[in-house]
Amino acid sequence: MDRMDDPDSLANPMDRTTLEAEDRAEGGGMGASGRDRRRAKKAARKAQRRAMPWYRRAIPTWRMSTVGLLCLVGLGVAAFVGIYLRVEPPNANAAAVAQANVYYYADGKTEIGQTGDMNRIIVPLDQISPEMQHAAVSAEDRTFYTNQGVSPTGMLRAAWDTLNGRGVQGGSTITQQYVKNYYLNQQQTVSRKLKEFFISLKVDQTVSKGDILAGYLNTSYFGRNAYGVQAAAQAYYGINASQLNAEQSAYLAALLQAPSAYDVATATPAGKLAATDRWNYVLDGMAKLGYLTPQQRAQAAFPKVKPVAPVKGLSGQAGYLIDTADNYLVSNNVVTRDQLAQGGWKIVTTFDKNDQKSLVGSVQTELSNSLPNTSKAKDVRAAAASVDPGTGKIVALYGGPDYASQPYNDALRTDIQVGSTFKAFDLAAALQNQAVTQSGQPITPYTLYDGTSGRPVQGLPSNVAAWAPPNEDNVNYGEISVQNAMDNSVNSVFAQVAADAGLNNVRQAAIAAGLPPDTPSMSASSATLALGVASPNAIQMAGAYATFAAHGMQITPWAVQSISNANLNENPGLPSHTAKQAFSRNVADTVTQVLQGVIQNGTGAKAQALGRDAAGKTGTTDSNLSAWFVGYTPQLSTSVGLFAQEGASKRISLGSAAGLSRVNGGSFPTAIWTDYMTAALANQPDQPFDLQTGTWLTPPTQQPTATPTPTTTATPTPTATPSPGNTGTPNGGTTGGGTTQPSTPSNSPPFTPPTSIPSTASTPSGPPIPTPSGSQGGRAQAPLVP
């Protein structure tokens, strides 16, 4: 009976067919018998399902799945239609009528300057050249004229790329970008994306494509403080938007992706290459869409762009401070540049007004007013920064003479090699890792090394090229202690110290102190690392030395205390500034003690005029292309770097530019540092270093012998005196660091070397190992940017 009542349970398909035929013969299932039969089949199906295992019952039947899917689709359609009918484009947001951003000094009251006043001229579509319209469509949304205002496939692709770690991807149409710019904001939230989606659909149905395109081009940011295509055409070409040709339009359309990075007048070489690639992409799109003929595409040439015009309202140092604050906010993902461009932000920085004034005055007094009156003296430029070791706050910086005439911030540039200031990290690495010399002696400030100029470095890894760096002026120091070698910046000694400590340990010590891992040329694959071929910026160097001032506690320098926007009701969170132990206190304090000797008895003697406890190191690089002094007291760490640049990118010798034979770190940089620190610390107590050096500075039990008198292998070139009041001991860097006749140091406790076997072998007989290509110390120069 069950087989007859439940056709679904029949094993034989013929039985099922027979039963269905009987149903039809009885009237197609109509009437009471038909209802009974259907009830019986339904009951049989339920019974059969109850007899199944639980995991089989968990799987919905096709009837249940179909009904559920239809319900979901119905609800989705109903919700979609309901939202679409109810949504209305809001009023224009702050991006369309943005206010200025206001920046303050650390007191939160004294204004540094303002940015964000929109340089915008709204123009109708008929005053925007067809080429510019075509370029925008080709760059941003090639289906603009046929899509419904949104691109579901583009949004899904962007979401997939983001989930797969390819960064935050854009999947927006021109309509969506216009809606975001004009009606909404730049927040990357689900709610904002949903609003953007539905408003874009409504706008596409209620606003013409031409008006949408005009609105998009009038609200977009193109860099150079140019908001809208008319301002951009004037900023980059000095013409109106109606006059833009295809090549010019393609470049402006390329700028929409990365306005600052793609400005070929100021971009890095990588940025220029990326801008060119994007320009070609736009032109290829114009040709693909039929806006350019193949011949026109083939003949296209990159357009000539105007130099960057002075930025109004950011003259003097204000522009450099604001640029540093913006860079800090963007690089730490606090806000985006698009969000800053909306305006209305109140930003309180860490810069101290008095310290800032003092630093600018010191550069003017000790450099600008002291340089010989030569035609190239204007090419000498300074980069400087000052950091509080206890908090990491950047209290002052020098990015150039005037942001209005030189908008490139030299305090942030990373193409100025730091020379012998890097030797502090060589020493820190040796101490931290308890390194020993080639003969097995522990490395301490008393350890003896062979200071012969051009002595081959021993113990380098097999994958590192041989190297025999000369000392400055090829001075031979003979047997010399690490302390005396630091005082006189002896290259041959610290090249060997770095090899003994391990080049990778030296790199890691620099990173621990605060230099970024991606610092240009800071590679452990070259022995030249030891003598400062790396090129961190001035802020990073001041921060790294601040780690020694803080007894080994490292805090990354920071520039913004608070940021808020009342119009957007936003108060973004800022990064924390937690100190971490980079070096043991004994190591950091021993480095400080040794660097004190540089000022007391060595190349940084000018800094003695500060009249309080201080430590520091000078640095000068190959061909005199840069000169540094980085030093600190317990309260402040300050770096000063000099270089000379002719035109947009040509680096020239500091000595040639200044009209001198050579400019060393111990001259102008140390003079600037001393003058600034004197003013900045004038109202602070004379705080001595509280050093805990452990056993590294315990004098040896053996009777010391007299310091060996150096001999020279060549007649040294005298260093010219920069100007009255600027005489100083020549400093060493990659080219070297010894004075012609260094005096016997008189540190307390004394650092006279003990009588012992030299820690490294003397120069072997036979032909010398050649130095790498370059002048003396030899290395490739970092790429230049304006």
Coordinates of C-alpha atoms in Angstrom, one line a residue, residues 308-564:
V308 CA 55.8 75.5 -10.0
A309 CA 54.7 79.0 -9.2
P310 CA 55.2 80.5 -5.7
V311 CA 52.5 79.4 -3.3
K312 CA 50.7 82.4 -1.8
G313 CA 50.4 82.5 1.9
L314 CA 53.1 80.0 2.7
S315 CA 56.2 82.2 2.4
G316 CA 59.2 81.9 4.7
Q317 CA 59.3 78.8 6.8
A318 CA 55.5 78.4 7.2
G319 CA 55.3 76.2 4.0
Y320 CA 58.0 73.9 5.2
L321 CA 56.4 73.3 8.6
I322 CA 53.0 72.8 7.0
D323 CA 54.5 70.4 4.4
T324 CA 56.1 68.4 7.2
A325 CA 52.9 68.2 9.2
D326 CA 50.9 67.1 6.2
N327 CA 53.6 64.5 5.3
Y328 CA 53.4 63.1 8.8
L329 CA 49.6 62.9 8.8
V330 CA 49.4 61.2 5.3
S331 CA 52.3 58.8 5.9
N332 CA 50.8 57.6 9.1
N333 CA 47.4 57.1 7.5
V334 CA 45.7 59.7 9.8
V335 CA 44.0 61.4 6.8
T336 CA 44.5 61.4 3.1
R337 CA 45.6 64.3 0.9
D338 CA 42.1 64.3 -0.5
Q339 CA 40.7 64.7 2.9
L340 CA 43.1 67.5 3.7
A341 CA 42.1 69.2 0.4
Q342 CA 38.5 69.4 1.7
G343 CA 39.7 72.1 4.1
G344 CA 38.3 73.0 7.5
W345 CA 41.0 71.2 9.5
K346 CA 42.6 72.6 12.7
I347 CA 46.0 71.1 13.1
V348 CA 48.2 71.7 16.2
T349 CA 51.9 70.9 15.4
T350 CA 54.8 70.1 17.7
F351 CA 56.9 73.1 16.4
D352 CA 58.1 75.6 19.0
K353 CA 57.9 79.1 17.7
N354 CA 61.0 80.4 19.6
D355 CA 63.1 77.3 18.6
Q356 CA 62.0 77.7 15.0
K357 CA 62.9 81.3 14.9
S358 CA 66.3 80.5 16.5
L359 CA 67.1 77.8 13.9
V360 CA 66.3 80.0 11.0
G361 CA 68.3 82.8 12.5
S362 CA 71.3 80.6 13.0
V363 CA 71.3 79.4 9.4
Q364 CA 71.1 83.0 8.3
T365 CA 73.9 84.2 10.6
E366 CA 76.3 81.3 10.4
L367 CA 75.8 80.3 6.8
S368 CA 74.1 82.8 4.5
N369 CA 75.8 85.9 6.0
S370 CA 79.1 84.1 6.4
L371 CA 79.6 82.6 3.0
P372 CA 82.0 84.4 0.7
N373 CA 80.3 86.6 -1.9
T374 CA 80.6 84.3 -4.9
S375 CA 78.2 83.7 -7.8
K376 CA 77.6 80.2 -6.6
A377 CA 77.1 80.9 -2.9
K378 CA 73.3 80.9 -3.5
D379 CA 73.6 77.2 -4.5
V380 CA 74.6 76.2 -0.9
R381 CA 71.6 74.8 0.8
A382 CA 70.9 73.7 4.4
A383 CA 68.7 71.0 5.9
A384 CA 68.2 70.9 9.6
A385 CA 65.9 69.5 12.3
S386 CA 65.7 69.5 16.1
V387 CA 64.0 66.8 18.2
D388 CA 63.2 66.5 21.9
P389 CA 64.8 63.2 23.0
G390 CA 62.4 62.6 25.8
T391 CA 59.2 62.9 23.7
G392 CA 60.2 62.6 20.0
K393 CA 58.6 66.0 19.2
I394 CA 60.1 67.9 16.3
V395 CA 60.5 71.3 17.8
A396 CA 62.1 73.0 14.8
L397 CA 63.3 72.4 11.3
Y398 CA 64.9 74.2 8.3
G399 CA 63.6 73.2 4.9
G400 CA 65.0 76.0 2.8
P401 CA 65.2 79.8 2.6
D402 CA 61.6 80.6 1.5
Y403 CA 58.8 78.2 0.6
A404 CA 57.4 80.7 -1.8
S405 CA 60.5 80.6 -4.0
Q406 CA 61.8 77.1 -3.1
P407 CA 58.8 74.8 -2.4
Y408 CA 60.9 71.7 -2.1
N409 CA 61.4 70.8 1.6
D410 CA 65.1 70.0 2.1
A411 CA 64.4 68.8 5.7
L412 CA 62.5 65.8 4.1
R413 CA 64.8 65.0 1.2
T414 CA 66.6 61.6 1.2
D415 CA 69.5 62.2 -1.2
I416 CA 72.0 63.9 1.1
Q417 CA 74.6 61.3 2.2
V418 CA 75.4 61.6 5.9
G419 CA 79.1 60.7 5.8
S420 CA 81.0 60.1 9.0
T421 CA 78.0 60.9 11.2
F422 CA 77.1 57.2 10.5
K423 CA 80.2 56.1 12.5
A424 CA 78.1 56.4 15.7
F425 CA 76.1 53.4 14.5
D426 CA 79.3 51.4 13.7
L427 CA 80.4 51.9 17.3
A428 CA 76.9 51.1 18.7
A429 CA 76.7 47.9 16.7
A430 CA 80.2 46.8 17.9
L431 CA 79.3 47.4 21.6
Q432 CA 75.7 46.0 21.4
N433 CA 76.9 42.8 19.8
Q434 CA 80.1 42.5 22.0
A435 CA 82.1 42.3 18.8
V436 CA 85.8 41.5 18.8
T437 CA 88.7 42.5 16.5
Q438 CA 90.3 40.3 13.9
S439 CA 92.8 39.3 16.6
G440 CA 90.0 38.5 19.1
Q441 CA 90.1 41.6 21.4
P442 CA 86.8 43.0 22.7
I443 CA 86.0 46.3 21.0
T444 CA 85.9 49.2 23.5
P445 CA 86.8 52.9 23.3
Y446 CA 90.4 51.8 24.3
T447 CA 90.8 49.1 21.6
L448 CA 93.7 49.8 19.2
Y449 CA 93.4 49.8 15.5
D450 CA 95.7 50.4 12.6
G451 CA 94.9 53.9 11.3
T452 CA 97.0 53.6 8.1
S453 CA 95.3 55.4 5.3
G454 CA 94.2 53.0 2.5
R455 CA 94.6 49.9 4.7
P456 CA 92.5 47.0 3.3
V457 CA 89.5 46.1 5.4
Q458 CA 89.8 42.6 6.8
G459 CA 87.1 40.0 7.5
L460 CA 84.5 41.2 5.0
P461 CA 82.0 38.6 3.9
S462 CA 82.7 36.8 0.6
N463 CA 79.8 38.6 -1.1
V464 CA 81.1 42.0 -0.2
A465 CA 83.8 43.7 -2.5
A466 CA 87.2 44.3 -1.0
W467 CA 87.8 47.9 0.1
A468 CA 90.7 50.0 1.3
P469 CA 89.3 53.5 2.2
P470 CA 91.7 56.4 2.5
N471 CA 91.7 58.8 5.4
E472 CA 91.1 62.5 4.7
D473 CA 94.2 64.0 3.1
N474 CA 95.7 60.4 3.3
V475 CA 96.9 61.0 6.8
N476 CA 98.4 57.9 8.5
Y477 CA 97.6 57.6 12.2
G478 CA 99.4 54.4 13.0
E479 CA 98.2 52.6 16.1
I480 CA 95.2 54.5 17.4
S481 CA 92.4 53.9 19.9
V482 CA 88.7 53.8 18.9
Q483 CA 88.1 57.0 20.9
N484 CA 90.9 58.9 19.1
A485 CA 89.7 57.5 15.8
M486 CA 86.2 58.9 16.5
D487 CA 87.6 62.2 17.6
N488 CA 89.6 62.5 14.3
S489 CA 87.1 60.6 12.1
V490 CA 89.6 58.1 10.9
N491 CA 88.0 56.2 8.0
S492 CA 90.4 53.2 8.0
V493 CA 89.6 52.4 11.6
F494 CA 85.8 52.6 11.3
A495 CA 85.6 50.7 8.1
Q496 CA 87.4 47.9 10.0
V497 CA 85.2 48.4 13.2
A498 CA 82.1 47.9 11.0
A499 CA 83.5 44.7 9.4
D500 CA 84.4 43.4 12.9
A501 CA 80.9 44.2 14.2
G502 CA 79.2 42.8 11.0
L503 CA 77.8 45.0 8.3
N504 CA 74.3 43.7 8.9
N505 CA 74.6 44.4 12.6
V506 CA 75.6 48.0 11.7
R507 CA 72.6 48.3 9.5
Q508 CA 70.4 46.9 12.3
A509 CA 71.9 49.3 14.8
A510 CA 71.0 52.3 12.5
I511 CA 67.5 50.9 12.2
A512 CA 67.2 50.4 15.9
A513 CA 68.3 54.0 16.5
G514 CA 65.5 55.2 14.2
L515 CA 66.5 55.2 10.6
P516 CA 63.9 53.7 8.3
P517 CA 64.8 50.2 6.9
D518 CA 64.3 51.6 3.4
T519 CA 66.7 54.4 3.8
P520 CA 68.5 54.9 0.4
S521 CA 71.9 53.2 0.1
M522 CA 71.7 51.7 3.6
S523 CA 72.6 48.2 2.4
A524 CA 74.8 45.6 4.2
S525 CA 76.0 44.3 0.9
S526 CA 78.6 47.0 0.6
A527 CA 81.4 47.9 3.0
T528 CA 80.9 51.6 2.2
L529 CA 77.9 51.4 4.6
A530 CA 80.3 52.0 7.5
L531 CA 81.3 55.5 6.3
G532 CA 77.9 57.0 5.6
V533 CA 76.8 56.4 2.0
A534 CA 73.2 56.2 3.3
S535 CA 71.0 59.3 2.9
P536 CA 68.3 59.6 5.6
N537 CA 66.7 63.0 6.0
A538 CA 67.6 65.6 8.6
I539 CA 64.6 64.7 10.8
Q540 CA 65.5 61.0 10.9
M541 CA 69.2 61.8 11.8
A542 CA 68.2 64.1 14.6
G543 CA 65.8 61.4 15.8
A544 CA 68.4 58.6 15.6
Y545 CA 70.9 60.6 17.7
A546 CA 68.2 61.4 20.1
T547 CA 68.1 57.7 20.9
F548 CA 71.6 58.0 22.3
A549 CA 70.7 61.1 24.2
A550 CA 67.7 59.2 25.8
H551 CA 70.0 56.4 27.1
G552 CA 69.0 54.0 24.3
M553 CA 65.2 54.6 24.3
Q554 CA 63.9 55.2 20.8
I555 CA 60.9 57.3 19.8
T556 CA 60.1 58.0 16.1
P557 CA 60.0 61.8 15.6
W558 CA 56.5 63.2 15.2
A559 CA 55.0 66.6 14.1
V560 CA 51.3 66.8 15.0
Q561 CA 49.7 66.9 18.4
S562 CA 46.1 67.1 17.4
I563 CA 43.8 67.4 14.3
S564 CA 40.1 68.1 14.1

